[in-house]
Amino acid sequence: MSLPGRDDPVLLLGPLLRHVDPVSATVWVETDRPCQVEVLGRRVHTFCVGGHHYALVVVEDLEPGSVTPYDVRLDRVQVWPPAESAFPPSRIRTPGGDHTFRIAFGSCRYATPSTVEPDAGIPPDALDSYAARIARRPEDEWPDALVLLGDQVYADELTTGTRSWLHLRRGGRTPVAPAMDQQVADFEEYTRLYAESWSDPQVRWLLSTVPSSMIFDDHEMIDDWNTSAQWRRETTGQDWWRHRISGGLVSYWVYQHLGNLSPQELADNKTWQAIRGLGEETDDAEPILREMAEAADTEPASIRWSFVRHWGNARLIMIDSRAGRVLEEQNRRMLDDAEFDWVEAAMRRSVEEGVEHLIVGTSLPWLLPHAIHNIERWNETLNVRHENRWRGRFAEKVRQAADLEHWAAFGDSFERLGRALTGVARGDHGPAPATALVLSGDVHHAYAAELVQPGGLDARVHQLTVSPLHNQAPHPIRIGFRIGWSRWARRLTETLARSAKAEPNEFRWQKQAGPFFGNQIGELVLSGREARFQLSVTDLGQEELRGVLDMSLAGA
């Protein structure tokens, strides 16, 4: 093995093991210069975006159910795993066989612990603690997949180190707008966030070893992204918006979305093929990606951020619940009709192909605490019925101030997703799976809820919410969410919703567990038609994860 020298390329971030199916895998890296990247004998050249260098290596011809250790070489010099690493070797485990399938999931990770001020009051990073825990366990107990449900970086909540870096980069000058003084403004500044979040050894090893699936939420772009039509009018009219959304979407495409795609999807992706057609050393892909990003912001149907993961008896359908919203007040939709048609078709195919567990990933919870659901229905009804009148203006202010923008605030989409899930659970498209699960984050606490109406379903339908991985819930928010599940708050807010003549929904659900606070990570444990939900948390002064929940979702 050759050792890297002073003039050899350096691995800045990664490797990240991304899409893995029974016969193939993709591995993503960022390097400090143009070079050739090699994984398991497959070699590709880096591509350039804004002076940064990346590669996605597609490894094919793997065996289903196999475990293959790998290293990473830059210009034939091994750079991963690090010589001093205390972690087990990175490996690719492909789906297949009869073993229990484990899925780890969570959302909302504010930077990495070493970059956060000690007095910030944030408990230990659950993702770091989880990596340390599984590294000590036998390999057959490691998760098969990691699902990250939004806010992988925070573009509008910066660490002291990043704020200082921005000040130096900008030469002390006021940015394009005062609002950007404490926020990132372009692609170059976004790269700093990913370097800050993905560079700590624990998470770096975890992401190199467990295949990850990712979707954005608002903080990757800007807080409250696409809350409403008025929010868009106010925000997108600002001089700084074009650079901000372009930088956010370009960085998301490079760091997250590219790895969500299968080898076949990569072959069919026009943007990726255009980048591959560039010169290896001299051409910069940023103009191509900037054009893509600007179109995605103004014409959401020009790109699909949603995707599917095939895991044998389990199927993940990850839904973009941010970028593709329809925001006209009289026609509000979480997804446009074409995107929802795609989601429903993916759900039907899953049933037709005999999956035992249908999993829907969406950064925002579908089933909320009852009182919060009712308030969001009340608020949307006021906005729709009184648009451009004083009641509507009041309701819009409440909506933006209180972040009333979950599925419940898009009533038509809430109902449509519910009908799609219950259709699967009823066996409308073929034998029902054992479970239909919705995984979500965003709300800075964890809970499990189960659909109880309509009855007569052959599959159990659950909402599983886990958030944050590394952040905190201020005390007033904790109180609010506890109250949100109470019976008296539910009755009060149902009365409020009826007073606004909000349409009653056809679904009823019950909280099964929670709310839980602290930094946390969830696990789904799937074995045949059995399914369990396990939750572990960290608290201030407690580095080790502590199990707080182990509940059956289906089966024994």
Coordinates of C-alpha atoms in Angstrom, one line a residue:
M1 CA 0.0 0.0 0.0
S2 CA 1.4 3.4 -1.0
L3 CA 1.2 6.1 1.7
P4 CA 0.1 9.6 0.7
G5 CA 2.8 12.2 0.3
R6 CA 2.8 15.9 0.7
D7 CA 1.9 16.5 -3.0
D8 CA -0.7 13.8 -3.3
P9 CA -4.5 14.5 -3.4
V10 CA -6.3 14.7 -0.1
L11 CA -9.7 13.2 0.7
L12 CA -11.6 16.2 2.2
L13 CA -15.0 14.5 2.8
G14 CA -16.3 11.0 2.5
P15 CA -16.4 8.4 1.5
L16 CA -20.1 8.3 1.8
L17 CA -21.8 5.0 0.9
R18 CA -25.0 6.1 -0.8
H19 CA -27.3 4.0 -3.1
V20 CA -27.0 0.3 -2.4
D21 CA -29.1 -2.4 -4.1
P22 CA -28.6 -6.2 -4.3
V23 CA -26.0 -5.9 -7.1
S24 CA -24.6 -2.3 -7.0
A25 CA -23.5 0.6 -4.9
T26 CA -22.4 4.2 -5.2
V27 CA -19.6 5.9 -3.2
W28 CA -19.3 9.7 -3.0
V29 CA -16.1 11.7 -2.2
E30 CA -14.8 15.3 -2.1
T31 CA -11.1 15.8 -2.8
D32 CA -8.9 18.9 -2.7
R33 CA -7.9 18.8 -6.4
P34 CA -8.6 17.0 -9.6
C35 CA -7.6 13.3 -9.4
Q36 CA -8.6 9.8 -10.2
V37 CA -10.8 8.0 -7.6
E38 CA -10.8 4.3 -7.2
V39 CA -13.1 2.0 -5.3
L40 CA -12.9 -1.8 -5.7
G41 CA -11.1 -1.5 -9.0
R42 CA -13.6 1.0 -10.4
R43 CA -11.9 4.3 -11.4
V44 CA -13.5 7.6 -12.2
H45 CA -12.2 11.2 -12.5
T46 CA -13.4 14.0 -10.3
F47 CA -15.7 16.7 -11.6
C48 CA -15.4 20.3 -10.6
V49 CA -18.1 22.6 -9.1
G50 CA -17.1 26.1 -8.2
G51 CA -13.5 25.1 -7.7
H52 CA -14.4 22.1 -5.5
H53 CA -13.8 18.5 -6.7
Y54 CA -16.1 15.5 -6.3
A55 CA -16.6 12.0 -7.6
L56 CA -19.3 9.4 -7.5
V57 CA -18.0 5.9 -8.1
V58 CA -20.5 3.3 -9.3
V59 CA -19.6 -0.2 -8.1
E60 CA -21.5 -2.9 -10.0
D61 CA -21.6 -6.7 -10.2
L62 CA -21.9 -7.2 -6.5
E63 CA -23.5 -10.4 -5.0
P64 CA -26.9 -10.1 -3.3
G65 CA -26.6 -10.5 0.4
S66 CA -22.8 -10.1 0.3
V67 CA -20.4 -8.1 2.5
T68 CA -17.5 -6.5 0.7
P69 CA -14.8 -4.4 2.5
Y70 CA -13.5 -1.5 0.5
D71 CA -10.9 1.2 0.5
V72 CA -10.6 4.5 -1.4
R73 CA -7.5 5.4 -3.6
L74 CA -6.7 8.8 -5.1
D75 CA -4.4 8.6 -8.0
R76 CA -3.7 5.0 -6.9
V77 CA -2.7 6.0 -3.4
Q78 CA -4.9 4.6 -0.6
V79 CA -6.4 7.4 1.5
W80 CA -9.2 5.5 3.3
P81 CA -9.5 4.1 5.8
P82 CA -7.1 6.3 7.7
A83 CA -4.1 4.5 9.0
E84 CA -4.9 5.7 12.6
S85 CA -8.6 4.7 12.5
A86 CA -10.0 3.0 15.5
F87 CA -13.1 2.0 13.6
P88 CA -13.7 -1.3 11.8
P89 CA -13.1 -1.4 8.1
S90 CA -15.7 0.2 5.8
R91 CA -17.8 -2.3 3.8
I92 CA -20.7 -2.6 1.4
R93 CA -23.4 -5.0 2.5
T94 CA -26.0 -5.6 -0.2
P95 CA -29.7 -6.4 0.5
G96 CA -30.5 -10.1 0.2
G97 CA -31.0 -13.2 2.3
D98 CA -33.3 -13.7 5.3
H99 CA -31.4 -11.6 7.9
T100 CA -33.2 -9.0 10.0
F101 CA -33.2 -5.6 8.2
R102 CA -32.4 -2.6 10.3
I103 CA -33.0 1.0 9.3
A104 CA -31.7 3.9 11.4
F105 CA -33.4 7.3 11.0
G106 CA -33.6 10.8 12.3
S107 CA -33.3 14.5 11.2
C108 CA -32.1 17.9 12.2
R109 CA -28.3 17.8 12.8
Y110 CA -26.8 21.2 13.7
A111 CA -23.1 21.0 12.7
T112 CA -20.8 18.6 14.5
P113 CA -20.2 18.6 18.2
S114 CA -16.6 19.9 18.1
T115 CA -17.8 23.1 16.3
V116 CA -20.6 24.0 18.7
E117 CA -20.1 26.3 21.6
P118 CA -20.0 24.4 25.0
D119 CA -22.5 26.8 26.5
A120 CA -25.0 26.3 23.7
G121 CA -27.0 23.8 25.8
I122 CA -27.2 21.2 23.1
P123 CA -27.0 17.5 24.3
P124 CA -24.4 15.2 22.8
D125 CA -24.8 14.3 19.1
A126 CA -27.0 11.2 18.7
L127 CA -25.4 10.3 15.4
D128 CA -21.9 10.4 16.8
S129 CA -23.0 8.4 19.8
Y130 CA -24.8 5.9 17.5
A131 CA -21.7 5.4 15.4
A132 CA -19.6 4.7 18.5
R133 CA -22.2 2.3 19.8
I134 CA -22.5 0.2 16.6
A135 CA -18.7 0.1 16.1
R136 CA -18.5 -1.9 19.3
R137 CA -21.2 -4.3 18.2
P138 CA -21.0 -7.4 16.0
E139 CA -21.3 -6.5 12.3
D140 CA -24.6 -8.4 11.9
E141 CA -26.1 -5.9 14.4
W142 CA -25.2 -2.9 12.3
P143 CA -28.0 -1.1 10.5
D144 CA -28.5 -1.9 6.8
A145 CA -29.6 1.7 6.0
L146 CA -29.6 5.2 7.3
V147 CA -32.4 7.6 6.5
L148 CA -31.8 11.3 7.1
L149 CA -35.1 13.2 7.0
G150 CA -34.0 16.8 6.5
D151 CA -31.9 19.6 7.9
Q152 CA -28.6 17.9 7.4
V153 CA -27.1 21.4 7.5
Y154 CA -28.4 24.7 8.9
A155 CA -27.9 27.6 6.4
D156 CA -29.4 30.1 8.8
E157 CA -28.2 29.0 12.2
L158 CA -24.4 29.3 12.1
T159 CA -21.7 28.3 14.6
T160 CA -19.3 30.9 15.9
G161 CA -16.6 29.4 13.8
T162 CA -18.6 29.7 10.6
R163 CA -19.7 33.2 11.3
S164 CA -16.0 34.2 11.8
W165 CA -15.1 32.4 8.6
L166 CA -17.8 34.3 6.7
H167 CA -16.5 37.6 8.1
L168 CA -13.0 36.9 6.9
R169 CA -14.2 35.6 3.5
R170 CA -16.3 38.7 3.0
G171 CA -13.5 41.0 4.1
G172 CA -15.7 42.6 6.7
R173 CA -18.0 43.9 4.0
T174 CA -21.8 43.9 4.4
P175 CA -23.2 41.1 2.2
V176 CA -25.7 41.5 -0.5
A177 CA -28.4 42.2 2.2
P178 CA -28.2 42.7 6.0
A179 CA -30.3 39.6 6.4
M180 CA -27.4 37.5 5.0
D181 CA -25.0 38.8 7.7
Q182 CA -25.5 35.7 9.8
Q183 CA -26.4 33.3 7.0
V184 CA -24.7 31.7 4.1
A185 CA -25.3 33.4 0.7
D186 CA -23.8 31.2 -2.1
F187 CA -22.5 27.8 -3.1
E188 CA -19.0 28.4 -1.7
E189 CA -20.4 29.2 1.7
Y190 CA -22.6 26.2 1.7
T191 CA -19.6 24.0 1.2
R192 CA -18.4 25.2 4.6
L193 CA -21.5 23.8 6.2
Y194 CA -21.1 20.3 4.8
A195 CA -17.4 20.3 5.7
E196 CA -18.4 21.3 9.3
S197 CA -21.1 18.7 9.5
W198 CA -19.6 15.6 7.9
S199 CA -15.9 15.8 9.0
D200 CA -16.0 14.3 12.5
P201 CA -14.5 10.8 12.7
Q202 CA -17.5 9.0 14.1
V203 CA -20.0 10.2 11.5
R204 CA -17.5 10.0 8.7
W205 CA -17.0 6.3 9.5
L206 CA -20.8 5.7 9.9
L207 CA -21.5 7.3 6.5
S208 CA -18.8 5.2 4.9
T209 CA -20.3 2.0 6.2
V210 CA -24.1 2.4 6.2
P211 CA -25.9 3.3 3.0
S212 CA -27.6 6.7 3.4
S213 CA -30.8 8.1 1.9
M214 CA -31.4 11.9 2.3
I215 CA -34.0 14.5 1.7
F216 CA -34.0 18.2 2.5
D217 CA -36.2 20.3 4.8
D218 CA -36.2 24.1 5.1
H219 CA -32.9 24.8 6.8
E220 CA -30.8 23.5 4.0
M221 CA -32.2 26.4 2.0
I222 CA -33.8 28.9 4.5
D223 CA -36.1 28.8 7.5
D224 CA -39.7 28.3 6.6
W225 CA -38.9 27.7 2.9
N226 CA -42.1 27.7 0.8
T227 CA -44.5 28.2 3.8
S228 CA -47.1 30.1 1.7
A229 CA -47.6 32.1 -1.5
Q230 CA -47.1 35.3 0.5
W231 CA -43.9 34.0 2.0
R232 CA -42.6 33.4 -1.6
R233 CA -43.7 36.8 -2.8
E234 CA -41.9 38.5 0.1
T235 CA -38.8 36.4 0.0
T236 CA -38.1 35.7 -3.7
G237 CA -38.4 39.4 -4.4
Q238 CA -35.3 40.1 -2.4
D239 CA -32.0 40.9 -4.2
W240 CA -30.2 38.1 -2.4
W241 CA -32.7 35.3 -3.1
R242 CA -31.3 34.1 -6.5
H243 CA -27.8 33.5 -5.1
R244 CA -29.1 31.9 -1.9
I245 CA -31.5 29.4 -3.5
S246 CA -29.0 28.6 -6.3
G247 CA -26.3 27.9 -3.8
G248 CA -28.6 25.9 -1.6
L249 CA -30.0 23.7 -4.4
V250 CA -26.6 23.3 -6.2
S251 CA -25.0 22.2 -2.9
Y252 CA -27.9 19.9 -2.1
W253 CA -27.7 18.3 -5.6
V254 CA -23.9 17.7 -5.2
Y255 CA -23.8 16.6 -1.5
Q256 CA -27.1 14.8 -1.1
H257 CA -29.3 14.3 -4.2
L258 CA -26.7 12.7 -6.5
G259 CA -26.1 9.8 -4.1
N260 CA -29.9 9.2 -3.9
L261 CA -29.9 8.1 -7.5
S262 CA -29.6 4.5 -8.7
P263 CA -27.1 3.6 -11.4
Q264 CA -30.0 3.5 -13.9
E265 CA -31.3 6.8 -12.7
L266 CA -27.8 8.3 -13.1
A267 CA -27.7 7.0 -16.7
D268 CA -31.0 8.7 -17.4
N269 CA -30.2 11.9 -15.6
K270 CA -29.6 14.7 -18.1
T271 CA -27.8 16.9 -15.6
W272 CA -25.4 14.2 -14.5
Q273 CA -24.7 13.1 -18.1
A274 CA -24.0 16.7 -19.0
I275 CA -21.5 17.0 -16.2
R276 CA -19.8 13.7 -17.2
G277 CA -19.4 15.2 -20.7
L278 CA -17.3 18.0 -19.4
G279 CA -13.5 18.1 -19.6
E280 CA -11.9 16.3 -16.6
E281 CA -9.5 19.0 -15.5
T282 CA -10.7 22.4 -16.8
D283 CA -14.5 22.6 -17.1
D284 CA -16.5 23.7 -14.2
A285 CA -20.0 22.2 -13.8
E286 CA -21.3 25.1 -11.7
P287 CA -23.1 26.9 -14.6
I288 CA -24.9 23.6 -15.5
L289 CA -26.0 23.1 -11.9
R290 CA -26.9 26.8 -11.4
E291 CA -29.2 26.6 -14.4
M292 CA -30.8 23.5 -13.0
A293 CA -31.2 25.1 -9.6
E294 CA -32.8 28.3 -10.9
A295 CA -35.3 26.2 -13.0
A296 CA -36.0 24.0 -10.0
D297 CA -36.9 27.1 -7.9
T298 CA -39.2 28.7 -10.5
E299 CA -40.5 25.6 -12.2
P300 CA -40.6 22.8 -9.6
A301 CA -41.8 20.2 -12.1
S302 CA -38.5 20.5 -13.9
I303 CA -36.8 18.1 -11.4
R304 CA -38.0 15.3 -9.1
W305 CA -36.2 15.3 -5.8
S306 CA -38.4 12.3 -4.5
F307 CA -36.9 8.8 -5.0
V308 CA -37.4 5.2 -4.1
R309 CA -35.2 2.7 -2.3
H310 CA -35.6 -1.1 -2.9
W311 CA -34.6 -3.2 0.2
G312 CA -36.0 -6.6 -0.5
N313 CA -39.1 -7.0 1.7
A314 CA -39.0 -3.3 2.5
R315 CA -39.5 -0.3 0.2
L316 CA -38.8 3.3 0.9
I317 CA -40.6 6.1 -1.0
M318 CA -39.0 9.4 -0.1
I319 CA -41.2 12.4 -0.7
D320 CA -40.0 16.0 -1.3
S321 CA -42.4 17.9 0.9
R322 CA -40.7 21.3 0.4
A323 CA -39.6 22.3 -3.1
G324 CA -42.6 21.1 -5.1
R325 CA -45.4 22.7 -3.1
V326 CA -48.3 24.4 -4.9
L327 CA -48.8 27.6 -2.9
E328 CA -51.8 29.4 -4.5
E329 CA -54.1 29.9 -1.5
Q330 CA -57.2 28.4 -3.3
N331 CA -55.3 25.4 -4.5
R332 CA -52.7 24.6 -1.8
R333 CA -51.0 21.2 -2.3
M334 CA -47.9 19.7 -0.6
L335 CA -47.2 18.1 -4.0
D336 CA -48.5 18.9 -7.4
D337 CA -50.8 16.3 -9.0
A338 CA -48.1 14.8 -11.2
E339 CA -45.8 14.3 -8.3
F340 CA -48.6 12.8 -6.2
D341 CA -49.5 10.5 -9.1
W342 CA -45.9 9.3 -9.1
V343 CA -46.0 8.6 -5.3
E344 CA -49.2 6.7 -5.6
A345 CA -47.9 4.6 -8.5
A346 CA -44.7 3.8 -6.5
M347 CA -46.9 2.6 -3.6
R348 CA -49.0 0.4 -5.9
R349 CA -45.9 -1.1 -7.4
S350 CA -44.6 -1.9 -4.0
V351 CA -47.7 -3.9 -3.1
E352 CA -47.8 -5.6 -6.5
E353 CA -44.2 -6.7 -5.9
G354 CA -45.1 -8.1 -2.5
V355 CA -43.2 -6.0 -0.1
E356 CA -43.9 -6.6 3.6
H357 CA -43.2 -3.1 4.8
L358 CA -44.0 0.0 2.9
I359 CA -42.1 3.0 4.2
V360 CA -42.9 6.6 3.3
G361 CA -40.2 9.2 4.2
T362 CA -41.2 12.8 4.5
S363 CA -39.4 15.5 6.4
L364 CA -42.6 16.8 7.9
P365 CA -44.9 14.6 9.9
W366 CA -48.2 13.4 8.4
L367 CA -49.9 12.7 11.8
L368 CA -49.2 15.5 14.3
P369 CA -50.3 15.9 17.9
H370 CA -54.0 16.4 17.7
A371 CA -54.2 20.0 18.9
I372 CA -51.5 21.1 16.5
H373 CA -53.2 19.3 13.6
N374 CA -56.5 21.1 14.5
I375 CA -54.8 24.5 14.7
E376 CA -53.2 24.0 11.3
R377 CA -56.6 23.0 9.8
W378 CA -58.2 26.1 11.4
N379 CA -55.4 28.3 10.1
E380 CA -55.6 27.0 6.5
T381 CA -59.3 27.4 6.5
L382 CA -59.1 31.1 7.5
N383 CA -56.5 31.8 4.9
V384 CA -58.5 30.2 2.2
R385 CA -61.9 31.6 3.1
H386 CA -60.6 35.1 3.9
E387 CA -57.8 35.6 1.4
N388 CA -56.8 39.3 1.0
R389 CA -59.2 40.3 3.8
W390 CA -58.2 41.2 7.4
R391 CA -59.0 37.7 8.8
G392 CA -56.8 36.2 6.1
R393 CA -54.0 38.6 6.7
F394 CA -54.2 37.8 10.4
A395 CA -54.1 34.1 9.7
E396 CA -51.1 34.4 7.4
K397 CA -49.2 36.2 10.1
V398 CA -50.0 33.4 12.6
R399 CA -49.1 30.8 10.0
Q400 CA -45.6 32.3 9.4
A401 CA -45.0 33.1 13.1
A402 CA -46.0 29.6 14.3
D403 CA -44.6 27.5 11.4
L404 CA -48.1 26.1 10.6
E405 CA -47.0 24.4 7.4
H406 CA -47.1 20.6 7.9
W407 CA -49.3 18.1 6.0
A408 CA -52.2 19.3 8.2
A409 CA -51.8 22.8 6.7
F410 CA -52.3 21.3 3.2
G411 CA -55.6 19.7 3.9
D412 CA -56.2 18.2 0.5
S413 CA -52.7 16.6 0.4
F414 CA -53.1 15.3 4.0
E415 CA -56.3 13.5 3.0
R416 CA -54.8 12.2 -0.3
L417 CA -51.8 10.7 1.4
G418 CA -54.1 9.1 4.0
R419 CA -56.3 7.6 1.3
A420 CA -53.2 6.2 -0.5
L421 CA -51.9 4.6 2.7
T422 CA -55.2 3.2 3.7
G423 CA -55.7 1.8 0.2
V424 CA -52.4 -0.1 0.6
A425 CA -53.3 -1.2 4.1
R426 CA -56.8 -2.4 3.0
G427 CA -55.3 -4.5 0.2
D428 CA -56.8 -2.5 -2.7
H429 CA -53.8 -3.2 -4.9
G430 CA -52.9 -6.7 -3.9
P431 CA -52.1 -8.5 -0.6
A432 CA -51.6 -5.8 2.1
P433 CA -48.1 -5.5 3.6
A434 CA -47.7 -6.0 7.3
T435 CA -47.1 -2.3 7.9
A436 CA -47.4 1.1 6.1
L437 CA -45.0 3.4 8.0
V438 CA -44.5 7.2 7.7
L439 CA -41.0 8.3 8.9
S440 CA -40.6 12.0 9.6
G441 CA -38.6 14.6 11.6
D442 CA -38.6 18.4 11.9
V443 CA -40.6 18.9 15.2
H444 CA -37.7 18.4 17.7
H445 CA -39.3 15.6 19.6
A446 CA -40.1 11.9 19.0
Y447 CA -43.4 10.0 19.2
A448 CA -45.2 7.1 17.7
A449 CA -48.8 7.3 16.6
E450 CA -51.1 4.7 14.9
L451 CA -54.0 5.2 12.6
V452 CA -57.2 3.8 14.2
Q453 CA -59.9 5.1 11.8
P454 CA -60.8 3.9 9.2
G455 CA -60.9 0.4 10.7
G456 CA -60.8 -2.9 8.9
L457 CA -57.3 -2.5 7.6
D458 CA -55.1 -5.5 7.0
A459 CA -51.9 -3.6 7.6
R460 CA -51.0 -1.4 10.5
V461 CA -50.4 2.3 9.7
H462 CA -47.9 4.2 11.9
Q463 CA -46.4 7.7 12.1
L464 CA -42.9 7.5 13.5
T465 CA -41.2 10.9 14.2
V466 CA -37.6 11.3 15.4
S467 CA -36.0 14.7 15.7
P468 CA -33.4 16.1 16.4
L469 CA -30.1 14.2 15.9
H470 CA -28.1 17.2 17.2
N471 CA -30.0 20.3 18.3
Q472 CA -32.4 21.2 21.1
A473 CA -36.0 21.9 21.8
P474 CA -36.5 25.0 24.0
H475 CA -38.6 24.6 27.1
P476 CA -41.7 26.4 25.7
I477 CA -41.7 24.0 22.7
R478 CA -41.5 21.0 25.0
I479 CA -44.5 22.3 26.9
G480 CA -46.4 23.0 23.7
F481 CA -45.9 19.5 22.3
R482 CA -46.9 17.9 25.6
I483 CA -50.0 19.9 25.6
G484 CA -50.6 19.2 22.0
W485 CA -51.3 15.5 22.8
S486 CA -53.7 16.3 25.7
R487 CA -57.4 15.5 25.5
W488 CA -58.5 18.9 26.7
A489 CA -56.3 20.7 24.1
R490 CA -57.7 18.3 21.4
R491 CA -61.3 19.2 22.4
L492 CA -60.6 22.9 22.5
T493 CA -58.9 23.0 19.2
E494 CA -61.5 20.8 17.5
T495 CA -64.1 23.5 18.6
L496 CA -61.8 26.2 17.2
A497 CA -61.5 24.4 13.8
R498 CA -65.3 23.9 13.6
S499 CA -65.8 27.6 14.3
A500 CA -63.9 28.4 11.2
K501 CA -65.9 25.7 9.3
A502 CA -62.8 23.6 8.6
E503 CA -63.6 20.4 6.8
P504 CA -63.5 17.4 9.2
N505 CA -60.9 14.8 8.2
E506 CA -61.8 11.1 7.8
F507 CA -58.8 9.8 9.8
R508 CA -58.3 9.3 13.5
W509 CA -55.1 8.3 15.2
Q510 CA -53.8 7.6 18.7
K511 CA -50.4 8.4 20.3
Q512 CA -48.7 5.1 21.1
A513 CA -45.5 6.5 22.7
G514 CA -43.9 9.8 23.5
P515 CA -43.3 12.6 23.4
F516 CA -39.5 12.1 24.0
F517 CA -37.0 14.9 24.1
G518 CA -33.2 15.2 23.8
N519 CA -31.1 14.2 20.9
Q520 CA -32.3 11.0 19.5
I521 CA -32.1 8.3 16.8
G522 CA -34.7 5.8 15.8
E523 CA -34.4 2.2 14.5
L524 CA -36.8 0.1 12.5
V525 CA -36.1 -3.6 13.0
L526 CA -37.8 -5.7 10.3
S527 CA -37.9 -9.4 10.2
G528 CA -40.4 -11.1 7.9
R529 CA -43.8 -9.5 8.7
E530 CA -42.6 -8.5 12.2
A531 CA -41.6 -4.9 12.8
R532 CA -40.3 -3.0 15.9
F533 CA -39.5 0.6 16.6
Q534 CA -36.6 1.4 18.9
L535 CA -35.6 4.8 20.1
S536 CA -32.4 6.0 21.9
V537 CA -31.6 9.4 23.2
T538 CA -28.8 11.4 24.7
D539 CA -29.2 14.1 27.3
L540 CA -26.9 16.9 28.6
G541 CA -23.9 15.4 30.4
Q542 CA -24.7 11.9 28.9
E543 CA -22.6 10.8 25.9
E544 CA -24.0 7.3 25.7
L545 CA -27.3 6.6 24.0
R546 CA -30.0 5.5 26.3
G547 CA -32.8 3.3 25.1
V548 CA -36.2 4.7 25.9
L549 CA -38.6 2.7 23.7
D550 CA -38.9 -0.7 22.1
M551 CA -42.4 -1.3 20.7
S552 CA -44.0 -3.7 18.3
L553 CA -45.4 -2.2 15.1
A554 CA -46.6 -5.6 13.6
G555 CA -46.2 -9.3 14.3
A556 CA -45.1 -10.8 17.6

